[in-house]
Coordinates of C-alpha atoms and ligand atoms in Angstrom, one line a residue:
M1 CA 24.5 2.8 3.3
A2 CA 22.0 4.9 5.1
K3 CA 19.3 3.6 7.4
L4 CA 15.7 4.4 8.0
P5 CA 14.5 5.7 11.3
K6 CA 13.9 3.4 14.3
Y7 CA 10.2 4.3 14.4
F8 CA 9.8 3.1 10.8
L9 CA 7.0 0.6 10.5
W10 CA 8.5 -2.3 8.5
G11 CA 5.7 -4.7 7.7
G12 CA 3.7 -6.7 5.3
A13 CA 0.1 -6.4 3.9
I14 CA -2.8 -8.5 2.9
A15 CA -6.6 -8.2 2.7
A16 CA -9.0 -10.4 4.6
H17 CA -10.9 -11.7 1.5
Q18 CA -7.7 -12.7 -0.3
A19 CA -6.2 -14.6 2.6
E20 CA -8.7 -15.7 5.3
G21 CA -11.0 -18.1 3.5
G22 CA -13.7 -19.3 5.9
W23 CA -16.1 -17.4 3.7
D24 CA -19.2 -18.8 5.5
A25 CA -17.6 -19.8 8.8
D26 CA -19.0 -18.7 12.2
G27 CA -21.8 -16.6 10.9
K28 CA -20.0 -14.7 8.1
G29 CA -22.2 -13.5 5.3
P30 CA -21.2 -13.4 1.6
S31 CA -19.4 -10.3 0.3
V32 CA -18.8 -9.1 -3.3
A33 CA -15.5 -11.1 -3.4
D34 CA -17.4 -14.3 -2.8
V35 CA -19.1 -14.3 -6.1
M36 CA -16.0 -13.7 -8.2
T37 CA -14.7 -16.7 -10.1
A38 CA -11.0 -17.2 -11.1
G39 CA -9.6 -15.6 -14.2
E40 CA -6.1 -15.3 -15.7
A41 CA -3.8 -12.5 -17.0
N42 CA -5.9 -12.1 -20.2
Q43 CA -9.2 -13.5 -19.0
P44 CA -11.2 -11.4 -16.6
R45 CA -12.8 -12.8 -13.5
E46 CA -16.6 -13.4 -13.7
I47 CA -19.0 -11.9 -11.2
T48 CA -21.9 -14.3 -10.8
E49 CA -25.4 -13.4 -9.5
T50 CA -25.0 -15.7 -6.5
V51 CA -22.7 -18.4 -5.4
E52 CA -23.4 -21.0 -8.2
E53 CA -23.0 -24.7 -7.7
G54 CA -20.1 -26.1 -9.6
R55 CA -18.2 -22.8 -10.0
Y56 CA -14.8 -22.2 -8.4
Y57 CA -14.5 -19.2 -6.2
P58 CA -10.9 -18.8 -5.1
N59 CA -11.6 -16.5 -2.1
H60 CA -13.8 -19.0 -0.4
V61 CA -10.9 -20.9 1.0
A62 CA -8.1 -18.5 -0.1
V63 CA -5.1 -19.6 2.0
D64 CA -7.2 -20.3 5.1
L65 CA -5.5 -17.7 7.3
Y66 CA -8.7 -18.0 9.3
G67 CA -7.6 -21.5 10.3
H68 CA -3.8 -20.8 10.3
Y69 CA -3.4 -17.4 11.8
K70 CA -1.4 -18.5 14.8
E71 CA 1.1 -20.3 12.7
D72 CA 1.2 -17.3 10.2
V73 CA 1.7 -14.7 12.9
A74 CA 4.5 -16.7 14.4
L75 CA 6.2 -16.6 10.9
F76 CA 5.6 -12.9 10.6
A77 CA 7.3 -12.4 14.0
E78 CA 10.2 -14.6 12.9
M79 CA 10.5 -12.3 9.8
G80 CA 10.9 -9.4 12.2
L81 CA 7.7 -7.5 11.1
K82 CA 6.8 -4.5 13.2
A83 CA 3.5 -3.9 11.5
F84 CA 1.0 -6.0 9.7
R85 CA -1.7 -4.6 7.5
T86 CA -5.0 -6.5 6.9
S87 CA -8.7 -5.6 6.7
I88 CA -11.6 -6.5 8.8
N89 CA -13.9 -8.5 6.7
W90 CA -17.1 -6.4 6.9
T91 CA -19.4 -9.5 6.5
R92 CA -17.8 -11.3 9.5
I93 CA -19.0 -8.5 11.6
F94 CA -22.3 -7.6 9.8
P95 CA -23.1 -10.6 7.7
N96 CA -25.8 -8.8 5.6
G97 CA -24.5 -5.2 6.1
D98 CA -27.9 -4.1 7.5
D99 CA -28.0 -6.3 10.6
A100 CA -29.2 -4.7 13.8
E101 CA -26.5 -6.4 15.9
P102 CA -22.9 -7.4 15.0
N103 CA -21.9 -11.1 14.9
E104 CA -20.0 -11.8 18.1
E105 CA -18.0 -14.7 16.6
G106 CA -16.6 -12.5 13.9
L107 CA -15.6 -9.8 16.4
Q108 CA -14.0 -12.5 18.5
F109 CA -11.9 -13.7 15.6
Y110 CA -10.3 -10.3 15.2
D111 CA -9.8 -10.0 18.9
D112 CA -7.8 -13.2 18.8
F113 CA -5.9 -12.3 15.7
F114 CA -4.9 -8.8 16.9
D115 CA -3.9 -10.3 20.3
E116 CA -1.7 -12.8 18.5
L117 CA 0.0 -9.9 16.6
L118 CA 0.4 -7.8 19.7
K119 CA 1.9 -10.7 21.6
Y120 CA 4.9 -10.4 19.2
N121 CA 4.8 -6.5 19.2
I122 CA 3.5 -6.4 15.7
Q123 CA 1.2 -3.3 15.2
P124 CA -2.0 -4.1 13.4
V125 CA -2.7 -1.6 10.5
I126 CA -6.3 -2.1 9.6
T127 CA -8.3 -1.2 6.5
L128 CA -12.0 -1.0 7.1
S129 CA -13.1 -1.8 3.6
H130 CA -10.9 -3.7 1.3
F131 CA -13.2 -5.0 -1.5
E132 CA -15.5 -6.7 1.0
V133 CA -18.9 -5.0 0.7
P134 CA -21.7 -7.2 1.9
L135 CA -23.4 -8.9 -1.1
N136 CA -26.8 -8.0 0.4
L137 CA -26.0 -4.3 0.3
A138 CA -24.9 -4.7 -3.3
K139 CA -28.0 -6.7 -4.4
N140 CA -30.7 -5.1 -2.4
Y141 CA -29.6 -1.5 -1.9
G142 CA -27.5 -0.7 -4.9
S143 CA -24.6 -0.4 -2.5
F144 CA -22.8 3.0 -2.4
K145 CA -25.1 4.4 -5.1
N146 CA -27.5 4.6 -2.2
R147 CA -26.8 7.1 0.6
R148 CA -28.3 4.7 3.2
V149 CA -25.3 2.5 2.7
V150 CA -23.1 5.2 4.1
D151 CA -24.9 4.8 7.4
F152 CA -24.3 1.0 7.4
F153 CA -20.6 1.6 6.7
V154 CA -20.4 4.1 9.6
K155 CA -22.1 1.7 11.9
F156 CA -19.6 -1.0 11.0
A157 CA -16.7 1.5 11.5
E158 CA -17.9 2.6 14.9
T159 CA -18.5 -1.0 16.0
V160 CA -14.9 -2.0 15.2
F161 CA -13.3 1.2 16.4
E162 CA -15.0 0.7 19.8
R163 CA -14.2 -2.9 20.0
Y164 CA -10.5 -2.6 19.1
K165 CA -9.8 0.8 20.5
N166 CA -7.1 -0.5 22.7
K167 CA -5.6 -2.9 20.2
V168 CA -5.4 -1.0 16.9
K169 CA -3.9 2.5 16.5
Y170 CA -3.5 2.7 12.7
W171 CA -6.5 2.6 10.4
M172 CA -7.5 3.2 6.8
T173 CA -11.0 3.8 5.6
F174 CA -11.3 2.5 2.0
N175 CA -8.6 0.5 0.2
E176 CA -7.6 2.1 -3.2
I177 CA -10.7 4.3 -3.1
N178 CA -9.7 5.9 -6.4
N179 CA -9.2 2.8 -8.5
M180 CA -12.9 2.8 -9.5
M181 CA -12.1 5.9 -11.6
D182 CA -11.2 3.2 -14.2
Y183 CA -14.9 2.5 -14.5
S184 CA -14.5 1.1 -18.0
N185 CA -13.5 -2.1 -16.2
P186 CA -16.5 -3.3 -14.1
I187 CA -14.3 -5.1 -11.6
F188 CA -13.3 -1.9 -9.9
L189 CA -16.7 -0.4 -9.2
W190 CA -17.8 -3.9 -8.0
T191 CA -15.0 -4.6 -5.7
N192 CA -14.5 -1.1 -4.3
A193 CA -18.1 -0.2 -3.8
G194 CA -20.3 -3.2 -4.6
V195 CA -21.7 -1.3 -7.6
T196 CA -22.7 -2.3 -11.2
V197 CA -23.6 0.1 -13.9
E198 CA -27.1 -0.7 -15.2
E199 CA -28.4 -0.3 -18.7
G200 CA -29.2 3.4 -19.3
E201 CA -26.9 4.6 -16.6
D202 CA -23.9 6.7 -17.4
A203 CA -20.8 5.0 -15.9
K204 CA -19.0 8.3 -15.2
Q205 CA -22.0 9.7 -13.4
V206 CA -22.4 6.5 -11.4
M207 CA -18.7 6.5 -10.4
Y208 CA -18.8 10.1 -9.1
Q209 CA -22.1 9.5 -7.2
V210 CA -20.6 6.5 -5.6
G211 CA -17.3 8.3 -5.1
H212 CA -19.1 11.1 -3.2
H213 CA -20.8 8.6 -1.0
T214 CA -17.6 6.8 -0.2
L215 CA -15.8 10.1 0.5
I216 CA -18.6 11.1 2.9
A217 CA -18.5 7.6 4.5
S218 CA -14.7 7.9 4.9
A219 CA -15.0 11.4 6.5
L220 CA -17.8 10.3 8.9
A221 CA -15.7 7.3 9.9
V222 CA -12.6 9.5 10.6
A223 CA -14.6 11.8 12.8
A224 CA -16.3 8.9 14.6
G225 CA -13.0 7.2 15.2
K226 CA -11.4 10.3 16.6
K227 CA -14.2 10.6 19.1
I228 CA -13.7 7.0 20.2
N229 CA -10.0 7.3 20.6
P230 CA -8.2 10.6 19.8
D231 CA -4.9 8.8 19.5
F232 CA -6.1 6.8 16.5
E233 CA -4.2 7.5 13.3
I234 CA -6.7 7.2 10.5
G235 CA -5.5 7.4 6.9
A236 CA -6.7 7.4 3.4
M237 CA -5.6 4.7 1.0
V238 CA -5.2 5.3 -2.7
S239 CA -3.8 3.4 -5.6
H240 CA -1.1 5.5 -7.2
V241 CA 0.3 5.1 -10.7
P242 CA 2.3 8.2 -11.7
V243 CA 1.8 9.4 -15.2
Y244 CA 4.7 10.6 -17.3
P245 CA 4.5 12.5 -20.6
K246 CA 5.8 10.7 -23.6
T247 CA 7.8 13.7 -24.8
G248 CA 8.7 17.2 -23.8
D249 CA 6.0 18.5 -26.2
P250 CA 4.1 20.9 -23.9
A251 CA 0.8 19.3 -25.0
N252 CA 2.1 16.0 -23.7
V253 CA 3.4 17.5 -20.5
F254 CA 0.1 19.1 -19.8
L255 CA -1.9 16.0 -20.6
A256 CA 0.2 14.1 -18.1
E257 CA -0.5 16.8 -15.5
E258 CA -4.2 16.7 -16.2
T259 CA -4.2 12.9 -15.9
M260 CA -2.2 13.0 -12.7
R261 CA -4.5 15.6 -11.1
M262 CA -7.5 13.3 -11.5
R263 CA -5.4 10.6 -9.8
Y264 CA -5.2 13.0 -6.9
F265 CA -8.9 13.7 -6.9
F266 CA -9.8 11.3 -4.0
P267 CA -6.8 12.1 -1.8
D268 CA -7.3 15.8 -2.4
V269 CA -10.7 15.5 -0.9
Q270 CA -9.7 13.2 1.9
V271 CA -6.6 15.2 2.9
R272 CA -7.8 18.7 2.3
G273 CA -11.4 18.3 3.1
Y274 CA -13.0 19.8 0.0
Y275 CA -13.4 19.1 -3.8
P276 CA -10.6 20.6 -6.0
N277 CA -11.7 23.4 -8.4
H278 CA -10.6 21.6 -11.6
A279 CA -12.9 18.7 -10.7
L280 CA -15.9 21.0 -10.1
K281 CA -15.2 22.6 -13.5
E282 CA -15.0 19.2 -15.2
F283 CA -18.3 18.0 -13.6
A284 CA -20.0 21.2 -14.8
R285 CA -18.7 20.7 -18.3
D286 CA -19.7 17.1 -18.5
G287 CA -23.0 17.4 -16.7
I288 CA -21.9 15.2 -13.8
E289 CA -24.1 15.8 -10.7
I290 CA -22.6 15.2 -7.3
P291 CA -25.3 14.3 -4.8
F292 CA -24.2 16.9 -2.3
L293 CA -26.6 17.2 0.7
D294 CA -26.8 20.1 3.1
G295 CA -24.0 19.6 5.6
D296 CA -21.8 17.5 3.3
E297 CA -19.2 20.3 3.0
E298 CA -18.9 20.3 6.8
I299 CA -18.6 16.5 6.9
L300 CA -15.7 16.5 4.5
K301 CA -14.0 19.3 6.4
N302 CA -14.4 17.6 9.7
G303 CA -13.2 14.2 8.4
K304 CA -9.8 14.9 7.1
V305 CA -7.3 12.0 7.3
D306 CA -4.2 12.0 9.5
Y307 CA -2.0 10.4 6.8
L308 CA -2.0 9.2 3.3
G309 CA -1.5 5.5 2.7
F310 CA -1.0 4.3 -0.9
S311 CA -0.2 1.4 -3.0
Y312 CA 2.6 1.7 -5.6
Y313 CA 3.2 -1.0 -8.2
M314 CA 3.9 0.8 -11.4
S315 CA 4.0 4.0 -13.5
T316 CA 2.5 4.7 -16.8
M317 CA 2.9 7.2 -19.7
V318 CA 0.6 9.2 -22.0
D319 CA 0.9 10.5 -25.5
K320 CA -1.6 13.1 -26.7
Y321 CA -1.4 11.6 -30.2
A322 CA -2.1 8.1 -29.1
P323 CA -5.7 6.7 -29.1
L324 CA -8.0 7.8 -26.3
T325 CA -8.9 4.2 -25.4
P326 CA -6.4 2.3 -23.4
T327 CA -4.8 -0.6 -25.3
N328 CA -4.9 -2.8 -22.3
K329 CA -1.2 -3.6 -22.9
V330 CA -0.4 -1.0 -20.2
H331 CA -2.1 -1.4 -16.8
G332 CA -2.4 2.2 -15.7
G333 CA -5.9 2.4 -17.0
V334 CA -5.8 6.0 -18.3
P335 CA -6.7 7.5 -21.7
H336 CA -3.9 8.0 -24.3
E337 CA -1.7 5.5 -22.5
V338 CA 1.4 4.2 -24.2
E339 CA 4.2 1.8 -23.2
N340 CA 7.3 3.3 -21.7
P341 CA 10.3 1.9 -23.6
Y342 CA 12.6 2.7 -20.6
I343 CA 10.7 0.4 -18.3
E344 CA 10.5 -3.4 -18.0
R345 CA 7.3 -5.2 -17.2
S346 CA 6.4 -8.2 -15.0
D347 CA 4.8 -11.3 -16.5
W348 CA 1.5 -9.7 -15.9
G349 CA 2.5 -6.5 -17.8
W350 CA 3.0 -4.3 -14.8
A351 CA 5.7 -1.7 -15.3
I352 CA 8.6 -2.0 -12.9
D353 CA 9.7 1.5 -12.0
P354 CA 11.5 2.0 -8.6
I355 CA 12.4 5.7 -9.3
G356 CA 8.6 6.2 -9.8
L357 CA 8.2 5.5 -6.1
R358 CA 10.6 8.2 -5.1
Y359 CA 8.9 10.5 -7.6
T360 CA 5.5 9.6 -6.0
L361 CA 6.7 10.1 -2.5
N362 CA 8.0 13.6 -3.4
R363 CA 4.9 14.7 -5.3
F364 CA 2.5 13.5 -2.5
Y365 CA 4.6 15.1 0.2
D366 CA 4.9 18.4 -1.7
R367 CA 1.2 18.4 -2.3
Y368 CA -0.2 17.5 1.1
Q369 CA 2.5 17.8 3.8
V370 CA 1.0 15.0 5.8
P371 CA 2.8 11.7 6.7
L372 CA 2.8 9.1 4.0
F373 CA 2.6 5.3 4.4
I374 CA 3.5 2.9 1.6
V375 CA 1.0 0.1 2.4
E376 CA 1.4 -2.0 -0.8
N377 CA 4.2 -2.6 -3.2
G378 CA 5.5 -5.8 -4.7
L379 CA 6.0 -8.1 -7.6
G380 CA 3.6 -10.8 -8.7
L381 CA 5.7 -13.8 -9.8
V382 CA 5.4 -17.5 -10.6
D383 CA 7.5 -19.2 -7.9
E384 CA 9.2 -22.6 -8.4
F385 CA 11.0 -25.0 -6.1
D386 CA 14.6 -25.8 -6.9
A387 CA 15.9 -29.3 -6.7
D388 CA 16.9 -28.8 -3.1
G389 CA 13.3 -28.0 -2.2
Q390 CA 13.9 -24.2 -1.8
I391 CA 12.4 -21.2 -3.6
Y392 CA 15.2 -18.8 -4.6
D393 CA 13.0 -15.7 -5.5
Q394 CA 15.9 -13.4 -6.6
A395 CA 13.6 -11.4 -8.8
R396 CA 11.4 -10.5 -5.9
I397 CA 14.3 -9.6 -3.7
A398 CA 15.7 -7.4 -6.5
Y399 CA 12.4 -5.6 -6.9
L400 CA 12.0 -4.9 -3.2
R401 CA 15.7 -3.9 -2.9
D402 CA 15.4 -1.4 -5.7
H403 CA 12.3 0.1 -4.3
I404 CA 13.7 0.3 -0.7
E405 CA 16.7 2.1 -2.1
Q406 CA 14.4 4.8 -3.5
I407 CA 12.5 5.0 -0.3
K408 CA 15.7 5.7 1.6
L409 CA 16.6 8.5 -0.9
A410 CA 13.1 10.0 -0.5
V411 CA 13.4 10.0 3.3
N412 CA 17.1 10.8 3.8
E413 CA 17.8 13.0 0.8
D414 CA 14.4 14.6 0.1
G415 CA 13.0 14.8 3.6
V416 CA 9.7 13.0 3.0
D417 CA 7.9 12.1 6.2
L418 CA 7.2 8.4 5.8
M419 CA 5.6 6.2 8.4
G420 CA 6.4 2.8 7.1
Y421 CA 6.5 0.2 4.3
T422 CA 4.2 -2.9 4.2
P423 CA 5.0 -4.8 1.0
W424 CA 2.0 -6.6 -0.5
G425 CA 1.3 -10.2 0.3
V426 CA 4.1 -11.1 2.6
I427 CA 2.4 -14.5 2.5
D428 CA 1.0 -15.9 -0.8
I429 CA -2.6 -15.0 -1.3
V430 CA -5.3 -15.0 -4.0
S431 CA -4.6 -12.3 -6.7
F432 CA -7.2 -9.6 -6.7
T433 CA -7.3 -8.8 -10.4
T434 CA -7.0 -12.4 -11.7
G435 CA -8.1 -14.6 -8.9
E436 CA -5.0 -16.7 -9.5
M437 CA -2.8 -18.3 -6.8
K438 CA 0.1 -18.5 -9.2
K439 CA 0.6 -14.8 -9.2
R440 CA 2.5 -14.8 -5.9
Y441 CA 3.8 -11.9 -3.9
G442 CA 4.7 -13.7 -0.7
M443 CA 7.9 -14.3 1.2
I444 CA 6.1 -17.2 2.7
Y445 CA 4.9 -19.8 0.2
V446 CA 1.5 -21.5 0.5
D447 CA 0.9 -24.8 -1.1
R448 CA -2.2 -24.1 -3.1
D449 CA -2.8 -23.8 -6.8
N450 CA -5.1 -22.1 -9.2
E451 CA -7.6 -24.9 -9.1
G452 CA -7.7 -25.1 -5.3
N453 CA -5.4 -28.1 -4.9
G454 CA -2.6 -28.3 -2.3
T455 CA -2.0 -28.9 1.4
L456 CA -2.0 -25.2 2.4
A457 CA 1.4 -25.9 4.1
R458 CA 3.6 -22.8 4.6
S459 CA 7.3 -22.6 3.7
K460 CA 9.9 -19.8 3.7
K461 CA 11.3 -18.4 0.5
E462 CA 14.7 -16.9 0.2
S463 CA 13.2 -13.4 0.4
F464 CA 12.0 -14.3 4.0
T465 CA 15.5 -14.4 5.4
W466 CA 16.5 -11.4 3.2
Y467 CA 13.7 -9.2 4.5
R468 CA 14.4 -10.2 8.1
K469 CA 18.0 -8.9 7.6
V470 CA 16.7 -5.7 6.0
I471 CA 14.4 -5.0 9.0
D472 CA 17.1 -5.9 11.6
S473 CA 19.5 -3.4 10.0
D474 CA 16.9 -0.6 9.7
G475 CA 17.1 -0.9 5.9
E476 CA 20.9 -0.6 5.8
D477 CA 21.7 -4.1 4.7
L478 CA 20.0 -4.7 1.4
A479 CA 22.5 -7.2 0.0
Ligands
BG6_1 C1 -4.1 -3.7 -5.2 C2 -5.1 -4.2 -4.2 O1 -4.9 -3.2 -6.2 O2 -3.2 -4.6 -5.8 C3 -4.8 -5.6 -3.7 O3 -5.3 -3.4 -3.1 C4 -4.2 -6.5 -4.8 O4 -6.0 -6.2 -3.1 C5 -2.9 -5.8 -5.3 O5 -4.1 -7.8 -4.5 C6 -2.2 -6.6 -6.3 O6 -3.0 -7.0 -7.3 P1 -3.1 -8.5 -7.9 O7 -4.1 -8.5 -8.9 O8 -1.8 -8.7 -8.4 O9 -3.4 -9.3 -6.7

């Protein structure tokens, strides 16, 4: 079977707040993730005002990558990874977000971590903001509702670009910048942007105001990064859930198209450098005011990204004749959503659709003609040890295999320009949406449970050896 090119960045991905722990170590300040309790599949995480005594906050210790990074990187190297995606925890560098000077101990941690990766020829792929907005900015500035926070973000970006300019080539500005469009669920505005919708505020207006500020922050960071090192590759990162029409009824086909184009809203601006017309029409119709300042059009034009990174976990489907409000049975988070009978779901209800990945790669590439990078994909599973003390995670292997098959078709048959593939959570980490440990994505098991018990010991799952073989054969051997 066909291979993927030699330059292809086979890797794995995590986010700092879900893995590092050390939430208050060496000068780190609290972030929005540090006030989120644990939930479950059907019980949302709670966002508390401050860190409350007696509550359990799973991100505080997470899987203690902060204390285990050498051991973990050695395992990543043994797995054959060529790239590793993580984020720089903003509050390790600027504990309050508005500090005059960065925290040297935080900067030093990432120096050491990146050196360790580079020692094994693993390229760091770094997200600047992955749900780690400083709590102080959220509480005392209104976070990205407030234009001043753009300046704090840009200062953070410039600080780390300058510090790691000879260690990191691949960057992304905001993780899943577009998932706050599902503003009916408060977790997304909070984690993406540190924002809550207050009484009397219109959630849609808030979202687009915040959206504009994050888009400006992203564009300013891209321009600043290019000045610091013109060889940087700085990308966008969006969550992508393709939307299918339930039937060939033209009304359904067009509804799917309309829903999809709003999914493209953020990447349209980040890749093309301007707002799409359909969005401007919608804003005018709905009375949404975008806080455009003089010069913003130029900022967006001068801050276009080099590539489009995206996460892909599932697809969804819409039916014009179904209720407007999502049922919450389907996790695409769009109006008129219905279950797709052709598609199976994970234990957490996420639709498993490998062909949807090929479809996504093609639609993105047709639309933008810039390199693409799949920076998240994977299956959350409950892993159990067999009698022989091993984890045989065949379902995870099957999921990854089926998706890699589709990636190969997109690259080799369709001609899509794809930089790499970093499946989510190569090592078990805390789930973002539920805060659980038992929703595992890793190929490396970590002994830690939902209540925070466990030794934190690492062990290899069957997928570990399988992925090594896939990488060694450039994707040819998927057996
Ligand atoms: C993406 C996020 O939304 O999905 C990750 O970028 C997250 O941070 C991943 O962990 C999977 O979601 P979950 O809830 O299964 O951890």
